CSV table of C-alpha atoms and ligand atoms in Angstrom, one decimal:
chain,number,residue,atom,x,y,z
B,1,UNK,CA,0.0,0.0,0.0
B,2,UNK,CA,2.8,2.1,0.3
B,3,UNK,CA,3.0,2.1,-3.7
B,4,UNK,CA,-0.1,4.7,-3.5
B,5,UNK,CA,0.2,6.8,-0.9
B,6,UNK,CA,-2.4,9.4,-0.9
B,7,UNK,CA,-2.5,12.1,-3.1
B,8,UNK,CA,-4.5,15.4,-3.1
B,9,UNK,CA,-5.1,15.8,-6.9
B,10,UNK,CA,-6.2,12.4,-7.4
B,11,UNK,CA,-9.3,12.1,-9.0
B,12,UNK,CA,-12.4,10.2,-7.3
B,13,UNK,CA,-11.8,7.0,-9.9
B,14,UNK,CA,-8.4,6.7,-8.6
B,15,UNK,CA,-9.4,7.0,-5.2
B,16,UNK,CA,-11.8,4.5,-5.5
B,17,UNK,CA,-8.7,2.0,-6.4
B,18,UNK,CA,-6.8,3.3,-3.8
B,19,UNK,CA,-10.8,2.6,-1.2
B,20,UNK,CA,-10.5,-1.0,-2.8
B,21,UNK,CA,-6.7,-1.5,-1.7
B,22,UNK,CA,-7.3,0.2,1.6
B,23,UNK,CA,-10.2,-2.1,2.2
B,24,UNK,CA,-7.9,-4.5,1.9
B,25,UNK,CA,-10.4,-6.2,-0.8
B,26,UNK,CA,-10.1,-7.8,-4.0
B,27,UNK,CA,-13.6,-6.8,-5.5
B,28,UNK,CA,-15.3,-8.5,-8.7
B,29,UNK,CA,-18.1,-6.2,-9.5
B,30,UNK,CA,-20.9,-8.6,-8.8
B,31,UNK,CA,-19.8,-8.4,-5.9
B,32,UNK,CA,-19.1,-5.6,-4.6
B,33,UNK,CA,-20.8,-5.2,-1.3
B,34,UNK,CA,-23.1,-2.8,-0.6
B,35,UNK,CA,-21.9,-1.1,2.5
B,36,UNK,CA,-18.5,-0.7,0.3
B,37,UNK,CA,-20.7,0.8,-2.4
B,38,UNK,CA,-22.4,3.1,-0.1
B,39,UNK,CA,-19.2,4.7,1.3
B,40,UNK,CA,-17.7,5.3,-2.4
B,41,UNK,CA,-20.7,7.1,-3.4
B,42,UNK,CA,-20.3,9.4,-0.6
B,43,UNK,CA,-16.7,10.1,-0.3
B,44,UNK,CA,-15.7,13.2,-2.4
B,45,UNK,CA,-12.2,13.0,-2.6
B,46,UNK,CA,-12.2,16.5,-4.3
B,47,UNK,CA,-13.5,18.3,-1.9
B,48,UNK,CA,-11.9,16.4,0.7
B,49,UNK,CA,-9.3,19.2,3.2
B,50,UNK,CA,-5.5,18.5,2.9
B,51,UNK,CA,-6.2,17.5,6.7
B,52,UNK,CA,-9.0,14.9,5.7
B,53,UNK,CA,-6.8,12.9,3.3
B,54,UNK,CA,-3.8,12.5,5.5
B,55,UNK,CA,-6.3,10.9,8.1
B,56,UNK,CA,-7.6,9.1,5.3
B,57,UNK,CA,-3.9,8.2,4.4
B,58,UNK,CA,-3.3,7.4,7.9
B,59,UNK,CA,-6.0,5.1,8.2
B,60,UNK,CA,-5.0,3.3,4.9
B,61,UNK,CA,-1.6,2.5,6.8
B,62,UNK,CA,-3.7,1.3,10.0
B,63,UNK,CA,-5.7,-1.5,7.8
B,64,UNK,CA,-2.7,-3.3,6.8
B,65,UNK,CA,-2.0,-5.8,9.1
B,66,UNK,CA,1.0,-8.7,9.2
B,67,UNK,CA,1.7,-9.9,5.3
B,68,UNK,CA,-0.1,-13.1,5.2
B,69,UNK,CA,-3.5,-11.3,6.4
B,70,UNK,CA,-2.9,-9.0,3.4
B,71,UNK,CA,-2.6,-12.0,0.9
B,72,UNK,CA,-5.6,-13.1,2.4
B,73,UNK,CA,-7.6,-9.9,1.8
B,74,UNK,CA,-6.2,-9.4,-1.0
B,75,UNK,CA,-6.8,-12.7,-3.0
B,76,UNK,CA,-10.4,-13.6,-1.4
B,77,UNK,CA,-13.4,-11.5,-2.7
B,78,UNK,CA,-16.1,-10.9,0.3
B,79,UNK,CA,-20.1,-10.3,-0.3
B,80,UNK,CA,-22.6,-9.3,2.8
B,81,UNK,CA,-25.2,-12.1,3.6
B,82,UNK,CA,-28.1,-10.5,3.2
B,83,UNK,CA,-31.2,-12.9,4.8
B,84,UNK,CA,-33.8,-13.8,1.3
B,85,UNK,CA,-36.0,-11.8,2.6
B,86,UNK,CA,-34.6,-8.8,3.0
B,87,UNK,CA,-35.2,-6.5,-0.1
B,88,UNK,CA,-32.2,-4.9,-0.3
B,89,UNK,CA,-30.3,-6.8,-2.7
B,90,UNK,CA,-30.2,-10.8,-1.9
B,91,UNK,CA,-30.0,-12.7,-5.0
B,92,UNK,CA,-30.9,-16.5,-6.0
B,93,UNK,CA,-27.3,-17.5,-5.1
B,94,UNK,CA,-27.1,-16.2,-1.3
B,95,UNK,CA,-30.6,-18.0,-0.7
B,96,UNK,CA,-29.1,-21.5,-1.8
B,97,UNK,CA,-26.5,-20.9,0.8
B,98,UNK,CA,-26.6,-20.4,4.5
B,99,UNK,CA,-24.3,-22.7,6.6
B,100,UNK,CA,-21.0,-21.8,7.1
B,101,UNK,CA,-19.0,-25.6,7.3
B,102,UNK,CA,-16.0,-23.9,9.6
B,103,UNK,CA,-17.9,-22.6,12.3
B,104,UNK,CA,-21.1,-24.8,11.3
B,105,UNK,CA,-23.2,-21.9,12.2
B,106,UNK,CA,-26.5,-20.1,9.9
B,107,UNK,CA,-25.2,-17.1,7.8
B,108,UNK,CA,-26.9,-14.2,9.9
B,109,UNK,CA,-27.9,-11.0,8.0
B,110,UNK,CA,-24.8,-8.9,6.9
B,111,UNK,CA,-22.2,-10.9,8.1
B,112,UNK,CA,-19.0,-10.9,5.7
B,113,UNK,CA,-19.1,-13.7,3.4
B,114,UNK,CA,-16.0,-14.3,1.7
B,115,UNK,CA,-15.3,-15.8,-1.2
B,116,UNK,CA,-12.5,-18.4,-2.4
B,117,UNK,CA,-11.3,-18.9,-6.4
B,118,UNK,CA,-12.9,-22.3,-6.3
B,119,UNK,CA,-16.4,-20.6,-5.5
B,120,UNK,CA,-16.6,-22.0,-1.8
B,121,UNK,CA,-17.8,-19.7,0.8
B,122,UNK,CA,-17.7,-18.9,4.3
B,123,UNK,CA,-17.8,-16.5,7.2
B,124,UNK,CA,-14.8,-14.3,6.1
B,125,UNK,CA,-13.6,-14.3,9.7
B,126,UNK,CA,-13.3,-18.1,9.9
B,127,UNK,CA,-12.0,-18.7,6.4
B,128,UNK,CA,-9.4,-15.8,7.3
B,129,UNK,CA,-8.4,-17.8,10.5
B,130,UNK,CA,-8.4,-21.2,8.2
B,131,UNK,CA,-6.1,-19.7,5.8
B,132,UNK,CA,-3.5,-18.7,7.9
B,133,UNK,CA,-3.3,-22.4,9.5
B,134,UNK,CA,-3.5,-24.3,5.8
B,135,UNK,CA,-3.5,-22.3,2.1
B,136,UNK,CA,-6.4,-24.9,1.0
B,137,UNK,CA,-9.8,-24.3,0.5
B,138,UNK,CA,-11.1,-26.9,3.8
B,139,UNK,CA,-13.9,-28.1,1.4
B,140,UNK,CA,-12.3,-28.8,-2.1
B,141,UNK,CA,-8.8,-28.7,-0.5
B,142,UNK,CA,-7.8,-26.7,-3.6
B,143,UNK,CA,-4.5,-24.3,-2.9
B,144,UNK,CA,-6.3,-20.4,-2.2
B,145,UNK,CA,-3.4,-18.2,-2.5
B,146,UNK,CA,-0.7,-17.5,-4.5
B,147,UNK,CA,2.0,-16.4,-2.2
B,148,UNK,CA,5.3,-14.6,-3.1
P,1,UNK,CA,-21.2,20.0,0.6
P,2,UNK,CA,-19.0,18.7,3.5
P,3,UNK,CA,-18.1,15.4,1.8
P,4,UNK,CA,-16.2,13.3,3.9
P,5,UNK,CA,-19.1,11.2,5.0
P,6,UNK,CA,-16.0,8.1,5.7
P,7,UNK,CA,-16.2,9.2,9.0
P,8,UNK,CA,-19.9,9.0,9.2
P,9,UNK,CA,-21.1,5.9,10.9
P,10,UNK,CA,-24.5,5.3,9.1
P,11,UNK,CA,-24.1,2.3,7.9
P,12,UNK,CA,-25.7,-0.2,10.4
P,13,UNK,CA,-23.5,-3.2,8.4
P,14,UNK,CA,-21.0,-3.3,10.6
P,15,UNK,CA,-17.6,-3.7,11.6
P,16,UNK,CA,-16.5,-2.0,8.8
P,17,UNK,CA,-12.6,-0.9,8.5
P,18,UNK,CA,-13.0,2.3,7.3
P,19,UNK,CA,-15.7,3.7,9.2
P,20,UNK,CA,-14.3,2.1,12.5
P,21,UNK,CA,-10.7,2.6,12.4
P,22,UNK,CA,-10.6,5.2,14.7
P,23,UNK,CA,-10.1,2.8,17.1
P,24,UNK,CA,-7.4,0.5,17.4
P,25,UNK,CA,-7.4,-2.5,15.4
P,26,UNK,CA,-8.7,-5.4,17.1
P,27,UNK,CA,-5.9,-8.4,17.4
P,28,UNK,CA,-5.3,-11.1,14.3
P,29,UNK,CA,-8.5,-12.8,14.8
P,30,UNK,CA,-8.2,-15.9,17.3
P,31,UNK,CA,-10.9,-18.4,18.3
P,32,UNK,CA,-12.9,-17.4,20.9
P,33,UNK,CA,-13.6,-20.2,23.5
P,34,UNK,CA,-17.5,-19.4,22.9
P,35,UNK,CA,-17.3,-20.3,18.9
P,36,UNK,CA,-15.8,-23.8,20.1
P,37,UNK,CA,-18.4,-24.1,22.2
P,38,UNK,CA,-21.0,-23.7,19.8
P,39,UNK,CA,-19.7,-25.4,16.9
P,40,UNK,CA,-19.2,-28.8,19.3
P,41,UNK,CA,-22.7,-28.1,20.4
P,42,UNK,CA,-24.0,-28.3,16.9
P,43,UNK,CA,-21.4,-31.2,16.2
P,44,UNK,CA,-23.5,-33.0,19.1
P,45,UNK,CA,-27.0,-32.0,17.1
P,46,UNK,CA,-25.7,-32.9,13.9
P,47,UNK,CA,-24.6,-36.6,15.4
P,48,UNK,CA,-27.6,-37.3,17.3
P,49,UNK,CA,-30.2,-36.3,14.5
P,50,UNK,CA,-27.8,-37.9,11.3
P,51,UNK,CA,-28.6,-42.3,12.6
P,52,UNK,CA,-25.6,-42.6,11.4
P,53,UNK,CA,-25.3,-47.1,11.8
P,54,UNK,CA,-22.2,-48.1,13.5
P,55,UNK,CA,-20.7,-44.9,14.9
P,56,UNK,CA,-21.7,-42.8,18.0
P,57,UNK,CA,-20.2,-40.2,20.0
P,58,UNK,CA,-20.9,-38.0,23.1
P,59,UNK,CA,-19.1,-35.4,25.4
P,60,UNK,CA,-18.2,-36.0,28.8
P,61,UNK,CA,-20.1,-34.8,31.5
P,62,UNK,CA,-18.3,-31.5,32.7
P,63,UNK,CA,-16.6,-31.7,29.9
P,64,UNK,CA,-17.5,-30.3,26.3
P,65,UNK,CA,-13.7,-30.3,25.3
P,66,UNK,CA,-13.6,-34.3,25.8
P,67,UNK,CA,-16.0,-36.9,23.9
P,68,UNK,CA,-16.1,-40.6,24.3
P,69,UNK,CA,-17.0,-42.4,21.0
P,70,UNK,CA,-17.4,-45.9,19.5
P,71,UNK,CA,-17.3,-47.4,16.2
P,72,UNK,CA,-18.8,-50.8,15.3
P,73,UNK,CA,-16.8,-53.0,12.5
P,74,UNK,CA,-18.1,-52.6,8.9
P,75,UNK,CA,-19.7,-55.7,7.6
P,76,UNK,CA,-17.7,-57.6,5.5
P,77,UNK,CA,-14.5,-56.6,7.5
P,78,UNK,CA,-12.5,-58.9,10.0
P,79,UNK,CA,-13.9,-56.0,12.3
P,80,UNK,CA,-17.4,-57.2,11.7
P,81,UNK,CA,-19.4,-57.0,14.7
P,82,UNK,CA,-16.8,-55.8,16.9
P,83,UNK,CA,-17.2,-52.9,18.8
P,84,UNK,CA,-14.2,-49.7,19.7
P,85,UNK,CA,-14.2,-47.3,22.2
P,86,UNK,CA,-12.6,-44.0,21.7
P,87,UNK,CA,-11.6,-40.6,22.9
P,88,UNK,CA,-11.7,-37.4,21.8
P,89,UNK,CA,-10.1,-34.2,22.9
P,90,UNK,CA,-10.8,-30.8,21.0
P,91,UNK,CA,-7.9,-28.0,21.9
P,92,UNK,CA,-9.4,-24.7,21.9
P,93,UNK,CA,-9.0,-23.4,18.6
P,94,UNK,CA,-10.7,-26.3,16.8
P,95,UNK,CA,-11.9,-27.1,14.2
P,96,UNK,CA,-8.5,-25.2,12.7
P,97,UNK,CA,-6.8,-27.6,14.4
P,98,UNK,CA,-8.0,-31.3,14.8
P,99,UNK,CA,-8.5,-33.0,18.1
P,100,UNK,CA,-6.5,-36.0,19.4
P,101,UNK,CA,-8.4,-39.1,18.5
P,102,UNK,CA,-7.4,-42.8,20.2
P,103,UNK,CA,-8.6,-45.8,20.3
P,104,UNK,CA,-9.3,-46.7,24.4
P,105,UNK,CA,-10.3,-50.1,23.9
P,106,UNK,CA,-7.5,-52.5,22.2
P,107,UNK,CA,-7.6,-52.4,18.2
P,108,UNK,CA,-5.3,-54.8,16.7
P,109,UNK,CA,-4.8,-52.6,13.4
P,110,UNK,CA,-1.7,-51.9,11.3
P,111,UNK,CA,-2.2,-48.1,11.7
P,112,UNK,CA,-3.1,-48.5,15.5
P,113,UNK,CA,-0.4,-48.3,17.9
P,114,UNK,CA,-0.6,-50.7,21.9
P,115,UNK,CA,-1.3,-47.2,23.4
P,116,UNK,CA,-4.3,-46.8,20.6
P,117,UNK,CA,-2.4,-43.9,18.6
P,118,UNK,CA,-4.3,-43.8,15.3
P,119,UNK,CA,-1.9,-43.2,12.3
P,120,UNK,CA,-4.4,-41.1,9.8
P,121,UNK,CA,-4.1,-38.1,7.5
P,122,UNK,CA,-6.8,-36.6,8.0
P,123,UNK,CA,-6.2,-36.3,11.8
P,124,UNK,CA,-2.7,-34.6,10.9
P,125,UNK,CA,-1.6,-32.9,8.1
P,126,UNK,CA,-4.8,-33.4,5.9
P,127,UNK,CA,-6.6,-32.3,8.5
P,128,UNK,CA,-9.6,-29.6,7.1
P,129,UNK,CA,-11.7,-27.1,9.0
P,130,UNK,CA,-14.5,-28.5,7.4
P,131,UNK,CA,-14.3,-31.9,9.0
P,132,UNK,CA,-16.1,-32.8,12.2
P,133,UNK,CA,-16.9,-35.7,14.8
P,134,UNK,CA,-18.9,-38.0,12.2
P,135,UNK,CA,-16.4,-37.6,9.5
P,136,UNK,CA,-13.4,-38.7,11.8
P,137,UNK,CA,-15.3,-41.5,13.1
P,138,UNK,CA,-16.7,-42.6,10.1
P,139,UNK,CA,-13.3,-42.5,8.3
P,140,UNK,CA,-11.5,-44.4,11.2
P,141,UNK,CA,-14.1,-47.0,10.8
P,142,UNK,CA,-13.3,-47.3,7.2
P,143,UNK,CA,-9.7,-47.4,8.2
P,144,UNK,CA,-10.4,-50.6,9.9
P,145,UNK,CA,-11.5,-52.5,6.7
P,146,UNK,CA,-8.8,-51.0,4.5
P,147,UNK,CA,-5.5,-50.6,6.7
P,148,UNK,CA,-2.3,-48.6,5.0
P,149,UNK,CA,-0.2,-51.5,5.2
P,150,UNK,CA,2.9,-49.5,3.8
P,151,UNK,CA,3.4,-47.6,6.9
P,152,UNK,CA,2.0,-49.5,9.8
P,153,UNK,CA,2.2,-48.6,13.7
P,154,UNK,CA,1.8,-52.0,14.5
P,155,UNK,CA,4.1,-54.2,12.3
P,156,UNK,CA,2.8,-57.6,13.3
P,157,UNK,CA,-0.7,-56.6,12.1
P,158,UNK,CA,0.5,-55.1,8.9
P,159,UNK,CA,2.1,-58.5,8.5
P,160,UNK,CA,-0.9,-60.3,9.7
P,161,UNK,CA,-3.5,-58.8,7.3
P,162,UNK,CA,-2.6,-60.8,4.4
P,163,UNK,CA,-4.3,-63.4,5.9
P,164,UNK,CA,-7.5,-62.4,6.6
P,165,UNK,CA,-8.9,-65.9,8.3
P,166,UNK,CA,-5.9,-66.2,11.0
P,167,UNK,CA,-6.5,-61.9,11.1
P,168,UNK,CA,-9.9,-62.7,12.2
P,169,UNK,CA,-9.1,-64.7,14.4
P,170,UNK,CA,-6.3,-63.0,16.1
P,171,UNK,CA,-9.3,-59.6,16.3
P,172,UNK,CA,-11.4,-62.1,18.3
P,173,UNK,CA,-9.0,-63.6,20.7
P,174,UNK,CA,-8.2,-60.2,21.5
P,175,UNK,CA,-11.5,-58.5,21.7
P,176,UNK,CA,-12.4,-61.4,24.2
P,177,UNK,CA,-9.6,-60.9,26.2
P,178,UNK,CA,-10.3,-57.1,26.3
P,179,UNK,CA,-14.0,-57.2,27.0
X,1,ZN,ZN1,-18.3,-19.5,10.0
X,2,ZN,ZN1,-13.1,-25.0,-2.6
């Protein structure tokens, strides 16, 4: 992250990139969260103080965490659960699913789901503490990250 | 307009990163004793609801960290009808660890040691979050009908098993003796 620190006459798209890297989130657009969404549409980088971005710049620095953490984040793509029922956005695919295996608990509503290449999901919290024990997805036991 | 709305905390989807960061970062997540807790608890549901034929398992009485469980010999096996006793101890950050599995009543077995060690991958290094009580126990009963004889614990079994008729045999005479 040190490869884009904060600058003040960046435009909004490249803050956006710079939102998804300080996120710490590897984002397809399908997706994309919406409590992500929500805090890009409001943030107005160009009108943003001096002040305001080196908080912002600050913070960036505070959300990396110990390297393997950041591969994790990085290479896993996270949605929010939302419950079938709720209007806001649930789609065919979320209802299907609704047992994480790790923790063998019900997805609640708009808990962190994240994501692996092979499809599989979880509670991003417990496939996070999986994958720094074993780099293999715990159902299909295929390898998660490519590290180095 | 005053813009910076990443400090606004109106999002009720929380935690969030951004919006919370003002406060320290919590630790590299660990396993709260209350997560093991529950997932053994719905381990236990699971168990009791599946009928699973041939394989049982329950905790301990003050003890949620320490099941007793039994396997019955597959059909078909020199095993048949022959019934194990096991224990099983969860450490506290399971299931991304697995729990130490032995066998407490004498298993003559090429991958089963005289103190009831159980030589099996999936109980070491192929060990997988997304296993749990019914698939160890229903793996170490197939273990019993199909041995790895290429790297036994208990030699004289592994050299045994060829012969399936004095193998029997040898399972019975101890079972006896042990029961
Ligand atoms: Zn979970
Ligand atoms: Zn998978």
């Amino acid at each position: 992250m040190h490869n884009h620190p904060p600058r003040v006459h960046s435009n909004f798209h490249a803050r956006r990139d710079n939102i998804h890297d300080l996120s710490s989130m590897a984002f397809l657009p399908e997706v994309v969260s919406f409590r992500y969404h929500h805090i890009h549409m409001q943030l107005d980088i160009n009108n943003m103080s001096h002040e305001d971005l080196l908080t912002l710049g600050q913070r960036i620095d505070n959300v990396k965490r110990g390297s393997s953490e950041e591969i994790i984040a990085r290479q896993m793509r996270t949605k929010t659960y939302l419950l079938p029922n709720n209007l806001e956005g649930s789609t065919s695919e979320e209802q299907e699913i609704n047992l994480c295996i790790i923790c063998q608990d019900e997805y609640k509503n708009k808990e962190e789901i994240g994501i692996l290449q092979c499809g599989h999901e979880y509670h991003a919290d417990c496939i996070r503490r999986w994958l720094q024990e074993k780099n293999v997805c715990p159902l299909c036991k295929s390898k998660v990250l490519v590290i180095g | 307009m005053a813009t910076n709305t990443i400090h606004g905390n109106n999002e009720s989807a929380q935690p969030n990163n951004i919006a919370s960061s003002k406060q320290p970062l919590p630790p590299a997540k660990t396993v709260d004793s209350q997560s093991v807790l529950r997932r053994l608890q719905s381990e236990l549901m699971a168990l009791m609801m599946s009928g699973d034929s041939g394989i049982s398992a329950f905790p301990e009485e003050d003890n949620i960290f320490f099941w007793k469980g039994t396997i019955t010999g597959s059909k078909d096996t020199v095993f048949e009808g022959t019934e194990y006793k096991l224990s099983l101890s969860f450490p506290n950050d399971y299931p991304f660890k697995p729990p130490k599995v032995k066998f407490e009543t004498t298993c003559f077995h090429p991958n089963v040691d005289v103190h009831g060690n159980i030589c099996l991958d999936i109980l070491q290094d192929k060990w997988s979050s997304a296993y749990d009580v019914r698939t160890i126990l229903i793996s170490i009963q197939s273990l019993l009908g199909e041995p790895n004889i290429s790297s036994p614990l208990n030699p004289q079994a592994a050299q045994l098993w060829s012969n399936q008729e004095e193998y029997r045999k040898m399972v019975e005479k101890l079972y006896k003796s042990a029961n």
